Amino acid sequence: MIETAKERERVILVGVSLSDPKDARRSLEELEELAATAGAETAGYVIQSREQTHPATYVGKGKIEEIRDLLWELEATGIICDDELSPVQMKNLQDELNTKVMDRTLLILDIFAGRASTSEGKIQVELAQLKYRQTRLTGFGTAMSRLGGGIGTRGPGEKKLEMDRRLIKSRIAQLNRELKAVKRHREVTREQRSKSRIPVAAIVGYTNAGKSTLLNTLTGAGILAEDQLFATLDPTTRERKLPSGQKILLTDTVGFIRKLPHHLIDAFRSTLEEAKYADLILHVVDASSPQMDEQMYTVYETLRNLEITDKPVITVFNKKDRPGFDEMARDFRADHTVRISAKSGDGLDELLAAIETVLRQQKIYIEDLYSYQEAAKIQLIRKYGELHSEEYREDGIFVQAFVPVEIYEKVKGNSGE
Ligand SMILES: Nc1nc2c(ncn2[C@@H]2O[C@H](COP(=O)(O)OP(=O)(O)OP(=O)(O)O)[C@@H](O)[C@H]2O)c(=O)[nH]1
Ligand SMILES: [Mg+2]
């Protein structure tokens, strides 16, 4: 398929307000950012208050009329609905409006497709795209060419637009096999990491909160950090020394967003689950955003969906340098909270201290006198734990240290007691 250069798309954003109209408005503002990230310009907003989305057409009849007029008036080239449309809703809207109809899911898939750079990321995105399309294939005839397209036409899945169901099915099976292989690779890496016994902190948070900036500031990782949604897709891990001398691995992960498409959650499970294998979670929050509370809620909901509920959490209220920063921000679900600017580095000492406190809580304190024959144990403590003091006395070596639970039995002293 040959793509000719397209004019910039102008879209009308359509949302349904189920309860709080302000919330629907904010959700559309975010949709506008998503659209901009994907390269489309927003021409207008339409919000309808309804008890539930219309099962056949997403919005009601009157609203469809309104949208039809607006499309003409604003010279818009399509609409984007703020929820995932069912195949029927999509088809009906297309027939009624005779324009390009997209939804939030398609948009997010589109952005992910443009961002995926590693083979794992590409497989995951294509898989999610195909699963999304699979259910929207039958009985659409020529509408498919419009149906499959997001903003512009790009991404690993786009060229397969006209594939029939059977082909898609076998492609999905193949991608699943490939994904299994990369998953195994990820597991091996993870195992190696856990063997090294260096604790892992997963940096999670809403998209654009400053996760990558934090990793860059802490480790000089040099990864892309930008003022756009979903700048990061592939997890990056870097090492950093804490003030006590102990090393820690920090993993930057893909950002969360409200209404994250379930196809993406499924496909990206292994990437998203990086946090599952971490010793602690750094929850980065953009505390200069008016949407901070909803965003924090979304992050905890997503973690719960991924069954990551039993980890110590340090909530990092970020962007302290910005005028809108909320000094009063609180997070009662977190074990610790700190206020920082990942950009300027302000508050990082406090963050590192909080990390040490959490890690220490997972460790056992030893205060013991070791005989000189037990010196090898002190080597182990030095390697895997935090050796605070060692004092060479006549009757042995007096040690104060924190050690991980797993090695406690191995290193505790036999002397005395
Ligand atoms: N003023 C200010 N801007 C910040 C701070 N931290 C991050 N930013 C900016 O916020 C934007 C997003 O930062 P990223 O680090 O890319 O955010 P992220 O959480 O990795 O986002 P995704 O990977 O897209 O999910 C960038 O423009 C950063 O420069 C901060 O402490 N202060
Ligand atoms: Mg990032």
GROMACS .gro file of C-alpha atoms and ligand atoms in nm:
model
  450
    1MET     CA    1   0.000   0.000   0.000
    2ILE     CA    2   0.144   0.334  -0.095
    3GLU     CA    3   0.076   0.622   0.134
    4THR     CA    4   0.073   0.971  -0.008
    5ALA     CA    5   0.148   1.262   0.220
    6LYS     CA    6  -0.163   1.343   0.414
    7GLU     CA    7  -0.290   1.671   0.534
    8ARG     CA    8  -0.284   1.714   0.907
    9GLU     CA    9  -0.595   1.557   1.051
   10ARG     CA   10  -0.844   1.782   1.227
   11VAL     CA   11  -1.056   1.591   1.471
   12ILE     CA   12  -1.356   1.643   1.693
   13LEU     CA   13  -1.325   1.477   2.032
   14VAL     CA   14  -1.638   1.309   2.160
   15GLY     CA   15  -1.688   1.202   2.521
   16VAL     CA   16  -1.966   1.069   2.738
   17SER     CA   17  -1.995   1.202   3.089
   18LEU     CA   18  -2.127   0.926   3.312
   19SER     CA   19  -2.111   1.111   3.641
   20ASP     CA   20  -1.885   1.408   3.691
   21PRO     CA   21  -1.888   1.648   3.392
   22LYS     CA   22  -1.557   1.797   3.503
   23ASP     CA   23  -1.401   1.456   3.487
   24ALA     CA   24  -1.524   1.399   3.131
   25ARG     CA   25  -1.378   1.734   3.036
   26ARG     CA   26  -1.039   1.646   3.184
   27SER     CA   27  -1.045   1.312   3.013
   28LEU     CA   28  -1.104   1.491   2.681
   29GLU     CA   29  -0.818   1.731   2.752
   30GLU     CA   30  -0.596   1.428   2.793
   31LEU     CA   31  -0.741   1.281   2.474
   32GLU     CA   32  -0.643   1.606   2.302
   33GLU     CA   33  -0.285   1.555   2.418
   34LEU     CA   34  -0.293   1.199   2.293
   35ALA     CA   35  -0.426   1.321   1.959
   36ALA     CA   36  -0.153   1.584   1.939
   37THR     CA   37   0.109   1.322   2.020
   38ALA     CA   38  -0.025   1.114   1.733
   39GLY     CA   39  -0.011   1.417   1.504
   40ALA     CA   40  -0.372   1.535   1.493
   41GLU     CA   41  -0.510   1.876   1.565
   42THR     CA   42  -0.822   1.910   1.778
   43ALA     CA   43  -1.095   2.117   1.616
   44GLY     CA   44  -1.364   2.082   1.881
   45TYR     CA   45  -1.510   1.900   2.181
   46VAL     CA   46  -1.849   1.733   2.219
   47ILE     CA   47  -1.954   1.597   2.557
   48GLN     CA   48  -2.282   1.423   2.627
   49SER     CA   49  -2.415   1.349   2.974
   50ARG     CA   50  -2.572   1.004   2.976
   51GLU     CA   51  -2.624   0.730   3.227
   52GLN     CA   52  -2.433   0.498   3.000
   53THR     CA   53  -2.284   0.512   2.653
   54HIS     CA   54  -2.538   0.437   2.381
   55PRO     CA   55  -2.497   0.067   2.295
   56ALA     CA   56  -2.543   0.119   1.922
   57THR     CA   57  -2.398   0.463   1.855
   58TYR     CA   58  -2.196   0.563   2.168
   59VAL     CA   59  -2.381   0.897   2.186
   60GLY     CA   60  -2.753   0.962   2.131
   61LYS     CA   61  -2.929   1.063   1.812
   62GLY     CA   62  -2.939   1.434   1.887
   63LYS     CA   63  -2.568   1.442   1.953
   64ILE     CA   64  -2.496   1.268   1.627
   65GLU     CA   65  -2.677   1.547   1.446
   66GLU     CA   66  -2.471   1.800   1.637
   67ILE     CA   67  -2.148   1.624   1.548
   68ARG     CA   68  -2.247   1.606   1.183
   69ASP     CA   69  -2.299   1.984   1.174
   70LEU     CA   70  -1.975   2.046   1.360
   71LEU     CA   71  -1.777   1.828   1.123
   72TRP     CA   72  -1.891   2.045   0.839
   73GLU     CA   73  -1.858   2.375   1.024
   74LEU     CA   74  -1.510   2.308   1.158
   75GLU     CA   75  -1.390   2.130   0.847
   76ALA     CA   76  -1.288   1.837   1.058
   77THR     CA   77  -1.158   1.517   0.903
   78GLY     CA   78  -1.275   1.274   1.166
   79ILE     CA   79  -1.387   1.212   1.522
   80ILE     CA   80  -1.219   1.042   1.817
   81CYS     CA   81  -1.436   0.892   2.090
   82ASP     CA   82  -1.298   0.889   2.442
   83ASP     CA   83  -1.379   0.523   2.513
   84GLU     CA   84  -1.311   0.202   2.330
   85LEU     CA   85  -1.597   0.164   2.080
   86SER     CA   86  -1.757  -0.170   2.016
   87PRO     CA   87  -1.739  -0.286   1.653
   88VAL     CA   88  -2.109  -0.207   1.616
   89GLN     CA   89  -2.077   0.144   1.757
   90MET     CA   90  -1.788   0.213   1.526
   91LYS     CA   91  -1.969   0.091   1.218
   92ASN     CA   92  -2.288   0.280   1.298
   93LEU     CA   93  -2.106   0.604   1.368
   94GLN     CA   94  -1.919   0.569   1.045
   95ASP     CA   95  -2.240   0.512   0.850
   96GLU     CA   96  -2.420   0.799   1.022
   97LEU     CA   97  -2.142   1.052   0.997
   98ASN     CA   98  -1.962   0.936   0.687
   99THR     CA   99  -1.628   1.030   0.835
  100LYS     CA  100  -1.325   0.864   0.990
  101VAL     CA  101  -1.415   0.731   1.333
  102MET     CA  102  -1.146   0.653   1.586
  103ASP     CA  103  -1.141   0.579   1.956
  104ARG     CA  104  -0.908   0.621   2.252
  105THR     CA  105  -0.775   0.270   2.218
  106LEU     CA  106  -0.684   0.310   1.853
  107LEU     CA  107  -0.508   0.634   1.934
  108ILE     CA  108  -0.301   0.484   2.214
  109LEU     CA  109  -0.216   0.183   1.996
  110ASP     CA  110  -0.110   0.426   1.725
  111ILE     CA  111   0.122   0.614   1.959
  112PHE     CA  112   0.268   0.292   2.093
  113ALA     CA  113   0.326   0.172   1.737
  114GLY     CA  114   0.519   0.488   1.659
  115ARG     CA  115   0.731   0.449   1.974
  116ALA     CA  116   0.814   0.081   1.982
  117SER     CA  117   1.181   0.034   1.914
  118THR     CA  118   1.290  -0.300   2.055
  119SER     CA  119   1.170  -0.624   1.904
  120GLU     CA  120   0.977  -0.701   2.220
  121GLY     CA  121   0.799  -0.367   2.203
  122LYS     CA  122   0.717  -0.413   1.836
  123ILE     CA  123   0.576  -0.760   1.888
  124GLN     CA  124   0.367  -0.641   2.179
  125VAL     CA  125   0.221  -0.348   1.987
  126GLU     CA  126   0.144  -0.550   1.677
  127LEU     CA  127  -0.023  -0.814   1.887
  128ALA     CA  128  -0.240  -0.556   2.059
  129GLN     CA  129  -0.329  -0.394   1.726
  130LEU     CA  130  -0.426  -0.723   1.568
  131LYS     CA  131  -0.640  -0.825   1.862
  132TYR     CA  132  -0.816  -0.491   1.847
  133ARG     CA  133  -0.880  -0.536   1.475
  134GLN     CA  134  -0.969  -0.900   1.490
  135THR     CA  135  -1.305  -0.826   1.647
  136ARG     CA  136  -1.374  -0.549   1.400
  137LEU     CA  137  -1.312  -0.740   1.082
  138THR     CA  138  -1.624  -0.927   0.978
  139GLY     CA  139  -1.898  -0.776   0.772
  140PHE     CA  140  -1.738  -0.440   0.722
  141GLY     CA  141  -1.640  -0.479   0.361
  142THR     CA  142  -1.472  -0.171   0.226
  143ALA     CA  143  -1.520   0.017   0.549
  144MET     CA  144  -1.212  -0.168   0.672
  145SER     CA  145  -0.973   0.069   0.503
  146ARG     CA  146  -1.117   0.353   0.703
  147LEU     CA  147  -1.170   0.145   1.010
  148GLY     CA  148  -0.816   0.024   1.048
  149GLY     CA  149  -0.650   0.357   1.012
  150GLY     CA  150  -0.541   0.567   1.304
  151ILE     CA  151  -0.387   0.912   1.277
  152GLY     CA  152  -0.169   0.891   0.970
  153THR     CA  153  -0.080   0.536   0.892
  154ARG     CA  154   0.209   0.382   1.066
  155GLY     CA  155   0.327   0.109   1.292
  156PRO     CA  156   0.415  -0.253   1.256
  157GLY     CA  157   0.055  -0.358   1.215
  158GLU     CA  158  -0.058  -0.111   0.953
  159LYS     CA  159   0.060  -0.294   0.647
  160LYS     CA  160  -0.157  -0.588   0.745
  161LEU     CA  161  -0.472  -0.388   0.729
  162GLU     CA  162  -0.645  -0.597   0.463
  163MET     CA  163  -0.552  -0.933   0.601
  164ASP     CA  164  -0.846  -1.156   0.649
  165ARG     CA  165  -0.944  -1.312   0.977
  166ARG     CA  166  -0.757  -1.636   0.922
  167LEU     CA  167  -0.433  -1.465   0.840
  168ILE     CA  168  -0.468  -1.242   1.144
  169LYS     CA  169  -0.529  -1.544   1.359
  170SER     CA  170  -0.217  -1.721   1.243
  171ARG     CA  171  -0.017  -1.401   1.274
  172ILE     CA  172  -0.140  -1.363   1.632
  173ALA     CA  173  -0.032  -1.719   1.706
  174GLN     CA  174   0.311  -1.653   1.559
  175LEU     CA  175   0.352  -1.329   1.753
  176ASN     CA  176   0.251  -1.508   2.070
  177ARG     CA  177   0.527  -1.761   2.011
  178GLU     CA  178   0.780  -1.486   1.951
  179LEU     CA  179   0.661  -1.307   2.258
  180LYS     CA  180   0.710  -1.621   2.461
  181ALA     CA  181   1.072  -1.634   2.350
  182VAL     CA  182   1.144  -1.275   2.446
  183LYS     CA  183   0.960  -1.326   2.770
  184ARG     CA  184   1.189  -1.614   2.851
  185HIS     CA  185   1.483  -1.387   2.779
  186ARG     CA  186   1.339  -1.127   3.015
  187GLU     CA  187   1.295  -1.392   3.282
  188VAL     CA  188   1.657  -1.500   3.248
  189THR     CA  189   1.774  -1.141   3.283
  190ARG     CA  190   1.552  -1.107   3.586
  191GLU     CA  191   1.691  -1.424   3.740
  192GLN     CA  192   2.045  -1.306   3.688
  193ARG     CA  193   1.951  -0.984   3.854
  194SER     CA  194   1.799  -1.155   4.153
  195LYS     CA  195   2.104  -1.383   4.181
  196SER     CA  196   2.323  -1.078   4.200
  197ARG     CA  197   2.113  -0.992   4.506
  198ILE     CA  198   2.121  -0.624   4.420
  199PRO     CA  199   1.784  -0.483   4.524
  200VAL     CA  200   1.560  -0.350   4.248
  201ALA     CA  201   1.343  -0.039   4.260
  202ALA     CA  202   1.079  -0.005   3.988
  203ILE     CA  203   0.993   0.349   3.883
  204VAL     CA  204   0.622   0.358   3.800
  205GLY     CA  205   0.374   0.636   3.746
  206TYR     CA  206   0.134   0.813   3.518
  207THR     CA  207   0.265   0.900   3.175
  208ASN     CA  208   0.464   1.227   3.165
  209ALA     CA  209   0.516   1.229   3.545
  210GLY     CA  210   0.894   1.244   3.511
  211LYS     CA  211   1.000   0.879   3.553
  212SER     CA  212   1.268   0.884   3.286
  213THR     CA  213   1.394   1.223   3.401
  214LEU     CA  214   1.435   1.078   3.749
  215LEU     CA  215   1.627   0.778   3.621
  216ASN     CA  216   1.847   1.007   3.412
  217THR     CA  217   1.920   1.236   3.706
  218LEU     CA  218   1.993   0.945   3.939
  219THR     CA  219   2.207   0.739   3.704
  220GLY     CA  220   2.293   0.947   3.398
  221ALA     CA  221   2.106   0.687   3.196
  222GLY     CA  222   2.063   0.924   2.901
  223ILE     CA  223   1.720   0.796   2.802
  224LEU     CA  224   1.457   0.993   2.619
  225ALA     CA  225   1.256   1.216   2.849
  226GLU     CA  226   1.011   1.442   2.676
  227ASP     CA  227   0.704   1.647   2.730
  228GLN     CA  228   0.480   1.400   2.554
  229LEU     CA  229   0.272   1.102   2.648
  230PHE     CA  230   0.437   0.761   2.635
  231ALA     CA  231   0.789   0.876   2.558
  232THR     CA  232   0.912   0.550   2.712
  233LEU     CA  233   0.793   0.207   2.606
  234ASP     CA  234   1.080  -0.023   2.683
  235PRO     CA  235   1.204  -0.072   3.035
  236THR     CA  236   1.557   0.047   3.106
  237THR     CA  237   1.755  -0.065   3.409
  238ARG     CA  238   2.054   0.116   3.555
  239GLU     CA  239   2.267   0.081   3.865
  240ARG     CA  240   2.319   0.343   4.130
  241LYS     CA  241   2.508   0.354   4.459
  242LEU     CA  242   2.324   0.463   4.769
  243PRO     CA  243   2.496   0.682   5.028
  244SER     CA  244   2.564   0.373   5.244
  245GLY     CA  245   2.762   0.226   4.958
  246GLN     CA  246   2.500  -0.033   4.874
  247LYS     CA  247   2.408  -0.069   4.509
  248ILE     CA  248   2.057  -0.061   4.376
  249LEU     CA  249   1.905  -0.127   4.033
  250LEU     CA  250   1.649   0.123   3.908
  251THR     CA  251   1.405   0.027   3.633
  252ASP     CA  252   1.213   0.284   3.433
  253THR     CA  253   0.884   0.151   3.296
  254VAL     CA  254   0.608   0.237   3.053
  255GLY     CA  255   0.371   0.500   3.187
  256PHE     CA  256   0.012   0.436   3.291
  257ILE     CA  257  -0.293   0.624   3.169
  258ARG     CA  258  -0.661   0.614   3.249
  259LYS     CA  259  -0.858   0.372   3.032
  260LEU     CA  260  -0.540   0.190   2.930
  261PRO     CA  261  -0.664  -0.045   2.657
  262HIS     CA  262  -0.692  -0.399   2.786
  263HIS     CA  263  -0.532  -0.537   2.470
  264LEU     CA  264  -0.228  -0.333   2.556
  265ILE     CA  265  -0.225  -0.449   2.917
  266ASP     CA  266  -0.239  -0.808   2.795
  267ALA     CA  267   0.028  -0.762   2.532
  268PHE     CA  268   0.252  -0.551   2.754
  269ARG     CA  269   0.202  -0.763   3.062
  270SER     CA  270   0.563  -0.877   3.085
  271THR     CA  271   0.689  -0.521   3.043
  272LEU     CA  272   0.437  -0.379   3.286
  273GLU     CA  273   0.510  -0.654   3.530
  274GLU     CA  274   0.871  -0.544   3.577
  275ALA     CA  275   0.742  -0.389   3.897
  276LYS     CA  276   0.626  -0.729   4.016
  277TYR     CA  277   0.983  -0.844   4.065
  278ALA     CA  278   1.104  -0.530   4.235
  279ASP     CA  279   1.189  -0.493   4.601
  280LEU     CA  280   1.026  -0.156   4.616
  281ILE     CA  281   0.824   0.083   4.406
  282LEU     CA  282   0.903   0.444   4.336
  283HIS     CA  283   0.572   0.598   4.243
  284VAL     CA  284   0.648   0.920   4.056
  285VAL     CA  285   0.366   1.176   4.061
  286ASP     CA  286   0.349   1.504   3.871
  287ALA     CA  287   0.244   1.711   4.171
  288SER     CA  288   0.213   2.022   3.956
  289SER     CA  289  -0.075   1.867   3.762
  290PRO     CA  290  -0.434   1.955   3.859
  291GLN     CA  291  -0.516   1.593   3.772
  292MET     CA  292  -0.275   1.458   4.031
  293ASP     CA  293  -0.536   1.275   4.240
  294GLU     CA  294  -0.702   1.097   3.948
  295GLN     CA  295  -0.362   1.005   3.812
  296MET     CA  296  -0.251   0.854   4.143
  297TYR     CA  297  -0.576   0.663   4.159
  298THR     CA  298  -0.519   0.526   3.807
  299VAL     CA  299  -0.169   0.415   3.897
  300TYR     CA  300  -0.287   0.220   4.204
  301GLU     CA  301  -0.574   0.070   4.003
  302THR     CA  302  -0.335  -0.045   3.732
  303LEU     CA  303  -0.095  -0.190   3.987
  304ARG     CA  304  -0.388  -0.374   4.142
  305ASN     CA  305  -0.486  -0.514   3.801
  306LEU     CA  306  -0.133  -0.640   3.761
  307GLU     CA  307  -0.155  -0.791   4.110
  308ILE     CA  308   0.125  -0.576   4.243
  309THR     CA  309  -0.007  -0.490   4.585
  310ASP     CA  310   0.240  -0.608   4.844
  311LYS     CA  311   0.543  -0.391   4.775
  312PRO     CA  312   0.670  -0.105   4.981
  313VAL     CA  313   0.590   0.221   4.799
  314ILE     CA  314   0.775   0.550   4.808
  315THR     CA  315   0.564   0.819   4.648
  316VAL     CA  316   0.777   1.081   4.481
  317PHE     CA  317   0.595   1.411   4.440
  318ASN     CA  318   0.783   1.551   4.144
  319LYS     CA  319   0.818   1.884   3.966
  320LYS     CA  320   0.869   2.078   4.287
  321ASP     CA  321   1.026   2.357   4.084
  322ARG     CA  322   0.703   2.427   3.898
  323PRO     CA  323   0.466   2.702   4.009
  324GLY     CA  324   0.164   2.471   4.026
  325PHE     CA  325   0.337   2.227   4.264
  326ASP     CA  326   0.106   2.117   4.543
  327GLU     CA  327   0.297   2.145   4.869
  328MET     CA  328   0.007   1.983   5.053
  329ALA     CA  329   0.008   1.667   4.843
  330ARG     CA  330  -0.042   1.351   5.045
  331ASP     CA  331  -0.050   0.982   4.968
  332PHE     CA  332  -0.178   0.765   5.248
  333ARG     CA  333  -0.121   0.447   5.050
  334ALA     CA  334   0.253   0.504   5.040
  335ASP     CA  335   0.503   0.396   5.305
  336HIS     CA  336   0.704   0.713   5.251
  337THR     CA  337   0.660   1.031   5.055
  338VAL     CA  338   0.922   1.276   4.933
  339ARG     CA  339   0.911   1.597   4.736
  340ILE     CA  340   1.162   1.644   4.461
  341SER     CA  341   1.247   1.803   4.132
  342ALA     CA  342   1.382   1.530   3.910
  343LYS     CA  343   1.493   1.801   3.673
  344SER     CA  344   1.701   2.012   3.912
  345GLY     CA  345   1.794   1.732   4.150
  346ASP     CA  346   1.637   1.909   4.445
  347GLY     CA  347   1.525   1.662   4.713
  348LEU     CA  348   1.714   1.363   4.576
  349ASP     CA  349   1.908   1.317   4.902
  350GLU     CA  350   1.581   1.273   5.081
  351LEU     CA  351   1.465   1.022   4.821
  352LEU     CA  352   1.784   0.817   4.851
  353ALA     CA  353   1.751   0.822   5.228
  354ALA     CA  354   1.393   0.695   5.198
  355ILE     CA  355   1.508   0.414   4.968
  356GLU     CA  356   1.769   0.314   5.223
  357THR     CA  357   1.513   0.316   5.501
  358VAL     CA  358   1.281   0.088   5.305
  359LEU     CA  359   1.559  -0.152   5.209
  360ARG     CA  360   1.679  -0.158   5.566
  361GLN     CA  361   1.334  -0.254   5.687
  362GLN     CA  362   1.362  -0.560   5.468
  363LYS     CA  363   1.691  -0.639   5.637
  364ILE     CA  364   1.795  -0.772   5.971
  365TYR     CA  365   2.016  -0.575   6.202
  366ILE     CA  366   2.322  -0.759   6.332
  367GLU     CA  367   2.535  -0.649   6.620
  368ASP     CA  368   2.774  -0.927   6.696
  369LEU     CA  369   3.123  -1.030   6.789
  370TYR     CA  370   3.283  -1.255   6.528
  371SER     CA  371   3.585  -1.472   6.597
  372TYR     CA  372   3.878  -1.421   6.363
  373GLN     CA  373   3.799  -1.763   6.205
  374GLU     CA  374   3.465  -1.620   6.092
  375ALA     CA  375   3.616  -1.341   5.884
  376ALA     CA  376   3.466  -1.490   5.566
  377LYS     CA  377   3.121  -1.409   5.701
  378ILE     CA  378   3.218  -1.045   5.727
  379GLN     CA  379   3.318  -1.058   5.361
  380LEU     CA  380   2.968  -1.182   5.281
  381ILE     CA  381   2.811  -0.906   5.483
  382ARG     CA  382   3.023  -0.652   5.302
  383LYS     CA  383   2.915  -0.796   4.968
  384TYR     CA  384   2.543  -0.838   5.021
  385GLY     CA  385   2.460  -0.619   5.316
  386GLU     CA  386   2.544  -0.289   5.470
  387LEU     CA  387   2.844  -0.301   5.699
  388HIS     CA  388   2.819  -0.007   5.935
  389SER     CA  389   3.118  -0.065   6.159
  390GLU     CA  390   3.377  -0.329   6.229
  391GLU     CA  391   3.602  -0.302   6.525
  392TYR     CA  392   3.906  -0.526   6.571
  393ARG     CA  393   3.920  -0.629   6.931
  394GLU     CA  394   4.133  -0.872   7.121
  395ASP     CA  395   3.860  -1.135   7.133
  396GLY     CA  396   3.734  -1.091   6.776
  397ILE     CA  397   3.573  -0.848   6.535
  398PHE     CA  398   3.274  -0.648   6.656
  399VAL     CA  399   3.033  -0.583   6.371
  400GLN     CA  400   2.726  -0.368   6.328
  401ALA     CA  401   2.544  -0.430   6.000
  402PHE     CA  402   2.217  -0.473   5.813
  403VAL     CA  403   2.187  -0.793   5.610
  404PRO     CA  404   1.922  -0.926   5.371
  405VAL     CA  405   1.693  -1.187   5.523
  406GLU     CA  406   1.813  -1.452   5.276
  407ILE     CA  407   2.172  -1.449   5.398
  408TYR     CA  408   2.106  -1.389   5.766
  409GLU     CA  409   2.141  -1.756   5.862
  410LYS     CA  410   2.470  -1.780   5.676
  411VAL     CA  411   2.636  -1.480   5.829
  412LYS     CA  412   2.518  -1.466   6.186
  413GLY     CA  413   2.797  -1.515   6.435
  414ASN     CA  414   2.849  -1.829   6.649
  415SER     CA  415   3.028  -1.651   6.923
  416GLY     CA  416   2.873  -1.595   7.261
  417GLU     CA  417   2.502  -1.544   7.334
  418LIG     N1  418   0.976   2.149   3.561
  418LIG     C1  419   0.999   2.017   3.571
  418LIG     N2  420   0.978   1.938   3.466
  418LIG     C2  421   1.003   1.807   3.480
  418LIG     C3  422   1.050   1.751   3.602
  418LIG     N3  423   1.064   1.617   3.583
  418LIG     C4  424   1.026   1.591   3.457
  418LIG     N4  425   0.991   1.706   3.393
  418LIG     C5  426   0.945   1.719   3.253
  418LIG     O1  427   0.827   1.644   3.236
  418LIG     C6  428   0.824   1.588   3.104
  418LIG     C7  429   0.805   1.439   3.112
  418LIG     O2  430   0.919   1.380   3.169
  418LIG     P1  431   0.960   1.229   3.142
  418LIG     O3  432   1.075   1.199   3.231
  418LIG     O4  433   0.972   1.201   2.996
  418LIG     O5  434   0.827   1.157   3.198
  418LIG     P2  435   0.793   1.003   3.199
  418LIG     O6  436   0.721   0.979   3.327
  418LIG     O7  437   0.914   0.921   3.172
  418LIG     O8  438   0.689   0.995   3.080
  418LIG     P3  439   0.655   0.876   2.975
  418LIG     O9  440   0.776   0.796   2.948
  418LIG    O10  441   0.606   0.951   2.857
  418LIG    O11  442   0.545   0.797   3.041
  418LIG     C8  443   0.956   1.629   3.038
  418LIG    O12  444   0.931   1.744   2.960
  418LIG     C9  445   1.045   1.663   3.156
  418LIG    O13  446   1.144   1.756   3.124
  418LIG    C10  447   1.074   1.839   3.711
  418LIG    O14  448   1.114   1.801   3.821
  418LIG     N5  449   1.046   1.971   3.691
  419MG      MG  450   0.957   0.794   3.022
   0.00000   0.00000   0.00000
